[in-house]
Short mmCIF file of N, CA, C and O in Angstrom, two decimals:
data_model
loop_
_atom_site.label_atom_id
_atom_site.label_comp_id
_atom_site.label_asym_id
_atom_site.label_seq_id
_atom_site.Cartn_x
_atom_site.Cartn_y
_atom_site.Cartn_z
N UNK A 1 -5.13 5.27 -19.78
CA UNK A 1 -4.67 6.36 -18.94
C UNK A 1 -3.50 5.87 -18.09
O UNK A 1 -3.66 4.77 -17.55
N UNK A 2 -2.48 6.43 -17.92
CA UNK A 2 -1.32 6.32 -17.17
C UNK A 2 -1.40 6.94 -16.05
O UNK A 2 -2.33 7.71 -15.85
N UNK A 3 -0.26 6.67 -14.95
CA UNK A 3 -0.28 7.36 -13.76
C UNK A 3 1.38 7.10 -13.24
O UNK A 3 1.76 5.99 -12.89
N UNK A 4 2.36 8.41 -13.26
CA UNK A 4 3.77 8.31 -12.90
C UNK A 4 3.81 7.19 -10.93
O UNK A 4 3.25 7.00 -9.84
N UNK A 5 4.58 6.95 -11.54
CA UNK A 5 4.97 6.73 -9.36
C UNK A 5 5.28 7.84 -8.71
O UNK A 5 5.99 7.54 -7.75
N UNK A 6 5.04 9.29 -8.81
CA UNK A 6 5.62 10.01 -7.55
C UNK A 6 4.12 10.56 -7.54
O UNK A 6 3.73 11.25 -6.60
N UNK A 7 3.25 10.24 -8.63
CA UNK A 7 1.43 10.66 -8.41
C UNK A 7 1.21 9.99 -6.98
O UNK A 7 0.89 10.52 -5.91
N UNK A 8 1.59 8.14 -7.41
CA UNK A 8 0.82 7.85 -6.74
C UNK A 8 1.40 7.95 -4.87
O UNK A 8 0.85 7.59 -3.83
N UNK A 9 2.27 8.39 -5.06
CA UNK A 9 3.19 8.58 -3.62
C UNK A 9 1.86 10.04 -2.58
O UNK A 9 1.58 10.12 -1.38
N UNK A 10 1.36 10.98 -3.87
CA UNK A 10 0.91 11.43 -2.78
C UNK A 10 -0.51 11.17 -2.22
O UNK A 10 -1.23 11.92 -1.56
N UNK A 11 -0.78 9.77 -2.70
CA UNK A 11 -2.45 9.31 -2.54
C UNK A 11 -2.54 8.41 -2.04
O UNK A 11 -1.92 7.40 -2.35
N UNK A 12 -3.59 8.53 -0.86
CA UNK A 12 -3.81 7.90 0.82
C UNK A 12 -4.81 6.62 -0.32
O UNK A 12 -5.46 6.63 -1.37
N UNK A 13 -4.35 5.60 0.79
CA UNK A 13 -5.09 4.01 0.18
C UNK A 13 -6.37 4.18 1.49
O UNK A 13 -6.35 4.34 2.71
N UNK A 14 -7.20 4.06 0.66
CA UNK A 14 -8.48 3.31 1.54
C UNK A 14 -9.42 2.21 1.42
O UNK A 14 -9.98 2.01 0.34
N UNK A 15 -9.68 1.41 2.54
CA UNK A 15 -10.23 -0.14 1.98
C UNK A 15 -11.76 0.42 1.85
O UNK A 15 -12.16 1.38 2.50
N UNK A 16 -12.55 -0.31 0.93
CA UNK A 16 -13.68 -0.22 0.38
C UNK A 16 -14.45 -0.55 1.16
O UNK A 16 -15.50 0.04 1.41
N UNK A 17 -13.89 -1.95 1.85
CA UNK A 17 -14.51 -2.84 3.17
C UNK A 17 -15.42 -2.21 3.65
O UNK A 17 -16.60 -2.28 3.30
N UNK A 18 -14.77 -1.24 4.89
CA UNK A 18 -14.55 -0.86 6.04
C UNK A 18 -14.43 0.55 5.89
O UNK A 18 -14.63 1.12 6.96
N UNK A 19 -14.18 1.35 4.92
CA UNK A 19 -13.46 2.62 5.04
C UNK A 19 -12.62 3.06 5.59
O UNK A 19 -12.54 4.29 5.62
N UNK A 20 -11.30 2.00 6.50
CA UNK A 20 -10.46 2.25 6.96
C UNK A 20 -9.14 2.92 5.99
O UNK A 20 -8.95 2.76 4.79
N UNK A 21 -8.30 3.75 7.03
CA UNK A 21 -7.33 4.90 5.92
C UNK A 21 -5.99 3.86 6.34
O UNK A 21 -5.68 3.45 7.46
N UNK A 22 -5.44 3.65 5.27
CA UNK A 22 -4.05 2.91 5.37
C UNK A 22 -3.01 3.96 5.80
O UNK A 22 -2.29 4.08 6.79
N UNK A 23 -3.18 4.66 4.73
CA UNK A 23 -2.17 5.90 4.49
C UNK A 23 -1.54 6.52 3.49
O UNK A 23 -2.45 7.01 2.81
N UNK A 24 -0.51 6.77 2.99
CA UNK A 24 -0.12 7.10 1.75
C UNK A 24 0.89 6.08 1.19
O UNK A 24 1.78 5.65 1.92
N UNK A 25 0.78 5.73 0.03
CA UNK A 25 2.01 5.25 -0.37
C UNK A 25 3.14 5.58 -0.38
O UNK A 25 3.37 6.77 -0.59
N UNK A 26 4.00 4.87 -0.20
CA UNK A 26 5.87 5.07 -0.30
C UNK A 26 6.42 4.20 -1.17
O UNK A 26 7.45 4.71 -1.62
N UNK A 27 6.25 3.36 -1.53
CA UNK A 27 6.85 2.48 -2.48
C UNK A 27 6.16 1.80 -3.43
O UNK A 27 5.05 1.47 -3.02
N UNK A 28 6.44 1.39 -4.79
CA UNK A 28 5.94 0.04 -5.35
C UNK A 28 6.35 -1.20 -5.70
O UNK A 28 7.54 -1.08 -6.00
N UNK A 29 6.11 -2.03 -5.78
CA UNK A 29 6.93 -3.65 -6.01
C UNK A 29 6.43 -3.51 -7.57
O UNK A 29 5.38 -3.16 -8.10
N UNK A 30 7.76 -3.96 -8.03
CA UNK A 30 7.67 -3.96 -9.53
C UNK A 30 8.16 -5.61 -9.84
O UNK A 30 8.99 -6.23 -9.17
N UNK A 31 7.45 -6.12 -11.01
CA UNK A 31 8.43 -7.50 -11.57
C UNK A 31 9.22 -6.86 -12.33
O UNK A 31 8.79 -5.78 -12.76
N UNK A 32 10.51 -7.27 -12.71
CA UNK A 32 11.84 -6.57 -13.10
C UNK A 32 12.03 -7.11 -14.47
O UNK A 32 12.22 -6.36 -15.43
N UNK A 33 11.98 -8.56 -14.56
CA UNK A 33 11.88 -8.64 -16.15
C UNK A 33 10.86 -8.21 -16.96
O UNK A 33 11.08 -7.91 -18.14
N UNK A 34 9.16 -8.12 -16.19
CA UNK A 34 7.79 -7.48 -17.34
C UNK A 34 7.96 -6.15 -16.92
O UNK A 34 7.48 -5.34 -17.71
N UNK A 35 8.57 -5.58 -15.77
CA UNK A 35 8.13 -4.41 -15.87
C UNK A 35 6.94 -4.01 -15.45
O UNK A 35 6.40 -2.97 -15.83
N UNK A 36 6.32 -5.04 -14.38
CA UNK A 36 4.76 -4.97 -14.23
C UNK A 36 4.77 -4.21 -12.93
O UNK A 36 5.85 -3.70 -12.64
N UNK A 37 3.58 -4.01 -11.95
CA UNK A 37 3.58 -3.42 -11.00
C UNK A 37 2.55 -4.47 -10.20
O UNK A 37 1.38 -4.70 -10.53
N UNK A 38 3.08 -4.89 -9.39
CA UNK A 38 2.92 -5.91 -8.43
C UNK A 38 2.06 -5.31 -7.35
O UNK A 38 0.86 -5.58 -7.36
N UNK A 39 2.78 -4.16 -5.96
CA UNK A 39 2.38 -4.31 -5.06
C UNK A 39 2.15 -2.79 -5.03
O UNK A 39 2.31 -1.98 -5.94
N UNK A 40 1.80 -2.62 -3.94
CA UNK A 40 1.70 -0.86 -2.97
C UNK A 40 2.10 -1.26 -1.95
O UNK A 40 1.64 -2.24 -1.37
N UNK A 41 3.22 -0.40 -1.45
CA UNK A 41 3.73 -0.23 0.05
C UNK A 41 3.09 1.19 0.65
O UNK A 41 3.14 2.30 0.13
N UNK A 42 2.44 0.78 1.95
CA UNK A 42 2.10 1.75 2.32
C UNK A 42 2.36 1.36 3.95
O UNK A 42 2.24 0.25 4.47
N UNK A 43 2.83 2.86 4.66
CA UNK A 43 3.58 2.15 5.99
C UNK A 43 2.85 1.96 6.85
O UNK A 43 1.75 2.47 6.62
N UNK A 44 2.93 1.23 8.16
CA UNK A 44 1.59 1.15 9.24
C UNK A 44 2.08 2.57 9.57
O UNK A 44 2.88 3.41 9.18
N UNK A 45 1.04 2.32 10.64
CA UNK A 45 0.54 3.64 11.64
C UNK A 45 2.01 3.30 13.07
O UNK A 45 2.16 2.29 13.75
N UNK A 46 2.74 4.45 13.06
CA UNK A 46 3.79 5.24 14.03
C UNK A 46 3.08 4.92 15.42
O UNK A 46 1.94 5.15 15.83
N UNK A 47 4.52 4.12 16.13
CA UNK A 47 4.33 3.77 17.56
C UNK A 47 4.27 4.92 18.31
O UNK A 47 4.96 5.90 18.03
N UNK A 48 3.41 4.86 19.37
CA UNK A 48 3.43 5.87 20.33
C UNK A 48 2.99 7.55 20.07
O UNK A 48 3.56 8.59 20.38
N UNK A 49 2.05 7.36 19.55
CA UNK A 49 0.73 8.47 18.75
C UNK A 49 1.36 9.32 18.61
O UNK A 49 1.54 10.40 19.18
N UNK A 50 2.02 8.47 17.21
CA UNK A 50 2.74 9.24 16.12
C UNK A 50 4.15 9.63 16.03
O UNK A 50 4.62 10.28 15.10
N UNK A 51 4.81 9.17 17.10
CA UNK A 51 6.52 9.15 17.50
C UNK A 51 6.88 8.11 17.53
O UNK A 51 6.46 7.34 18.41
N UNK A 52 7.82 7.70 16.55
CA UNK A 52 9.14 6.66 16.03
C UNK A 52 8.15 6.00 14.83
O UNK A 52 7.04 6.32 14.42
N UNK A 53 9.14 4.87 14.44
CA UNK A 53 8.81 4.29 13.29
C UNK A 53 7.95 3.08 13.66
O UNK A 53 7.97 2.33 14.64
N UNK A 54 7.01 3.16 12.27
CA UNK A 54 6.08 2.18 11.76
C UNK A 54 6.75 1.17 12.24
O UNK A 54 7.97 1.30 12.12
N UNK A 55 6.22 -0.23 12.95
CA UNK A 55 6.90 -1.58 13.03
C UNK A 55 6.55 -2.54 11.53
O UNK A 55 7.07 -3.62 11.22
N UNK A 56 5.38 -1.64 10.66
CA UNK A 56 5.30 -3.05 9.93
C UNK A 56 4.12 -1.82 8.66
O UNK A 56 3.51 -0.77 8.86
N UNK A 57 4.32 -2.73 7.41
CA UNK A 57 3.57 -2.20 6.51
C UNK A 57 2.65 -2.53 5.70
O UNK A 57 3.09 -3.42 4.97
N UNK A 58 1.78 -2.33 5.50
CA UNK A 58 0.74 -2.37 4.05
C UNK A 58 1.49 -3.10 3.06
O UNK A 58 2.33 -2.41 2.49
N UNK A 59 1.42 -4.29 2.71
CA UNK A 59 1.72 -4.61 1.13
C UNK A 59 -0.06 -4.97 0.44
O UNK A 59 -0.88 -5.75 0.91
N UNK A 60 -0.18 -4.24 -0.54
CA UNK A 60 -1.65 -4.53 -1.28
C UNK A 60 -1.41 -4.68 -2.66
O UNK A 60 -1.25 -3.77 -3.47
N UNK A 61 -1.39 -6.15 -2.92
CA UNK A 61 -1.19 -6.45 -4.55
C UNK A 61 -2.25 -5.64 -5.22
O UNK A 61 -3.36 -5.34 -4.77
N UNK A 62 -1.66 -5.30 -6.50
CA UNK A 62 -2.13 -4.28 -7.38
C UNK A 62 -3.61 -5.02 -7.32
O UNK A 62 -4.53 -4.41 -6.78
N UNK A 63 -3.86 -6.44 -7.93
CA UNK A 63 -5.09 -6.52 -8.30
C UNK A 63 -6.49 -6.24 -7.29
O UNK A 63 -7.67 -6.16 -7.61
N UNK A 64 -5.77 -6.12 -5.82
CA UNK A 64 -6.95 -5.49 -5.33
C UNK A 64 -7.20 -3.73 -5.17
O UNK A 64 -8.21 -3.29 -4.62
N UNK A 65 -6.14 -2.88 -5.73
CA UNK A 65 -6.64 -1.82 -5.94
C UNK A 65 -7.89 -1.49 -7.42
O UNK A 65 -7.70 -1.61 -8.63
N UNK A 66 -9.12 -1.07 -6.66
CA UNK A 66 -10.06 -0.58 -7.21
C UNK A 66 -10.47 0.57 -8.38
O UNK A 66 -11.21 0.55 -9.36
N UNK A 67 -9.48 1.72 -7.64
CA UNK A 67 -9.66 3.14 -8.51
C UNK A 67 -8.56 3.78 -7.58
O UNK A 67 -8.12 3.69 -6.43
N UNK A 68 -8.42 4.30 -8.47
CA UNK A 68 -7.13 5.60 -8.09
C UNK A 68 -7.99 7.00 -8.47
O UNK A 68 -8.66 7.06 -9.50
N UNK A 69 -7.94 7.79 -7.80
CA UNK A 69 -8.51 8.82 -8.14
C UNK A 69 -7.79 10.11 -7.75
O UNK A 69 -6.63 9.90 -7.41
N UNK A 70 -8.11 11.19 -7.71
CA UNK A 70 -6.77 12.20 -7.62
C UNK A 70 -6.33 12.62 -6.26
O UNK A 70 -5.63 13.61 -6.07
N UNK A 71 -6.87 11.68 -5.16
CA UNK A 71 -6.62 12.22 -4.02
C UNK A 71 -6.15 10.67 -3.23
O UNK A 71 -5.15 10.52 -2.54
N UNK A 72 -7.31 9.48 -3.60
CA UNK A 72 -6.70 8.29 -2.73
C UNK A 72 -6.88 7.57 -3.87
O UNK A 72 -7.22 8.01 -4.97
N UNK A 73 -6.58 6.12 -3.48
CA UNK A 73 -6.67 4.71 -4.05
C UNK A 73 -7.32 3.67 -3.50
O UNK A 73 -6.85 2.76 -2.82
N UNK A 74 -8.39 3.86 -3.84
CA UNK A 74 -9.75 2.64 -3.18
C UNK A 74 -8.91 1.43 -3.60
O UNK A 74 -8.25 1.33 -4.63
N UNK A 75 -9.09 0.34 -2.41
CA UNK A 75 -8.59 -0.93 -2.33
C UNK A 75 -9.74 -2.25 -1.59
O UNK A 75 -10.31 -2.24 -0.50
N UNK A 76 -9.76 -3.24 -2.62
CA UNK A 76 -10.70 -4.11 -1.59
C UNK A 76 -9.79 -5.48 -1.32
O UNK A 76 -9.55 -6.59 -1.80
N UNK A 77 -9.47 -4.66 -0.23
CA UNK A 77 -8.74 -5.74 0.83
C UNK A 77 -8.98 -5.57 2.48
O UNK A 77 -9.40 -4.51 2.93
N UNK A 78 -8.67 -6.70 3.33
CA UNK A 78 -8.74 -6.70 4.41
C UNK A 78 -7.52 -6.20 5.29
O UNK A 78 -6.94 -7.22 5.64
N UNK A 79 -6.95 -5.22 5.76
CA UNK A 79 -6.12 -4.81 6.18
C UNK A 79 -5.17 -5.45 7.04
O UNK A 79 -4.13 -4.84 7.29
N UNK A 80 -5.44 -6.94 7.69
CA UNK A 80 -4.75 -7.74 8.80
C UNK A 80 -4.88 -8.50 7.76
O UNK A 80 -4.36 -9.53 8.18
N UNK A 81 -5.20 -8.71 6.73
CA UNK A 81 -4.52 -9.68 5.78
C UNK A 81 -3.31 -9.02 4.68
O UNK A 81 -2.96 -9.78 3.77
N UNK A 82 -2.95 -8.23 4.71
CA UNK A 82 -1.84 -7.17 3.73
C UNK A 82 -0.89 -6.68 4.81
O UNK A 82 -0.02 -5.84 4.62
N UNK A 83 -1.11 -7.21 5.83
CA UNK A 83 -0.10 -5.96 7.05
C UNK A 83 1.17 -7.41 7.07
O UNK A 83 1.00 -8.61 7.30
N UNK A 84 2.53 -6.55 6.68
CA UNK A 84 3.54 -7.45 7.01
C UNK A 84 5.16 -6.86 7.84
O UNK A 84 5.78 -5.94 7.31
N UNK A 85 5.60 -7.41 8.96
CA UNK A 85 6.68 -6.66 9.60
C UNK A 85 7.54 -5.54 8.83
O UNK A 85 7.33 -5.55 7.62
N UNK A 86 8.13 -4.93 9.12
CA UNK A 86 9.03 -4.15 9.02
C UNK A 86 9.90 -4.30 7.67
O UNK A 86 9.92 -3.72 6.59
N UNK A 87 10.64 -5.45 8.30
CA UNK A 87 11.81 -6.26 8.12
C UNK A 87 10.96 -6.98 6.92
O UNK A 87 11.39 -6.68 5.80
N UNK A 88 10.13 -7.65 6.93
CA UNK A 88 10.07 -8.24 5.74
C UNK A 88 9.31 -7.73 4.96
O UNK A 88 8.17 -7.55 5.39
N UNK A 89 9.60 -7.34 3.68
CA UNK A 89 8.73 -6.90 2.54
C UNK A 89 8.45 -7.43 1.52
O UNK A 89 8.52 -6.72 0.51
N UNK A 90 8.08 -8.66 1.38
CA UNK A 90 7.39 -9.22 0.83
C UNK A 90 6.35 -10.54 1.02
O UNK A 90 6.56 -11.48 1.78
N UNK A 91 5.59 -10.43 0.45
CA UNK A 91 4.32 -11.17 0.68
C UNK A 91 4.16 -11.66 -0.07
O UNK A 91 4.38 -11.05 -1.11
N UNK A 92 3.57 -13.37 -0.27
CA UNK A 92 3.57 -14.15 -1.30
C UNK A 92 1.89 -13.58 -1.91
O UNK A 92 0.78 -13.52 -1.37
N UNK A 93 2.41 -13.22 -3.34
CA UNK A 93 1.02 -12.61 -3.55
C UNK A 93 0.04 -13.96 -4.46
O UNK A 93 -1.14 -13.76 -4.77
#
């Protein structure tokens, strides 16, 4: 079964952990020569309850997403271990 990237743009990540809500995806990290799909970007939570921009985001390597299903994407990860600044987007996976 396949799944386009603008599916998964409209489906909220949630950790399995904890049941905490990340949010929705915005981006994916792809490897460029396989063509593989590496990461999920998903943005933090908006300074000042909910006015201006995220300082920092969700990176969750693919292998800890669980299930995708038609609304979110179960993930078993720890959320202060995937959270990385702004400015930098990438995480040694």
């Amino acid at each position: 079964m396949g799944c386009r990237f603008t599916e998964l743009l409209c489906k909220e990540g949630v950790c399995i952990c904890d049941g905490c809500r990340l949010g929705c995806v915005s981006d994916v990290r792809l490897e460029v020569p396989e063509g593989k799909v590496v990461a999920l970007v998903v943005p933090g939570r908006c300074r000042w309850g909910g006015l201006g921009a995220p300082r920092e985001d969700y990176i969750i390597p693919w292998q800890s997403v669980c299930r995708i299903g038609p609304d979110i994407i179960l993930v078993d990860i720890q959320p202060d271990k995937c959270r990385v600044p702004r400015g930098k987007t990438f995480l040694p996976l």
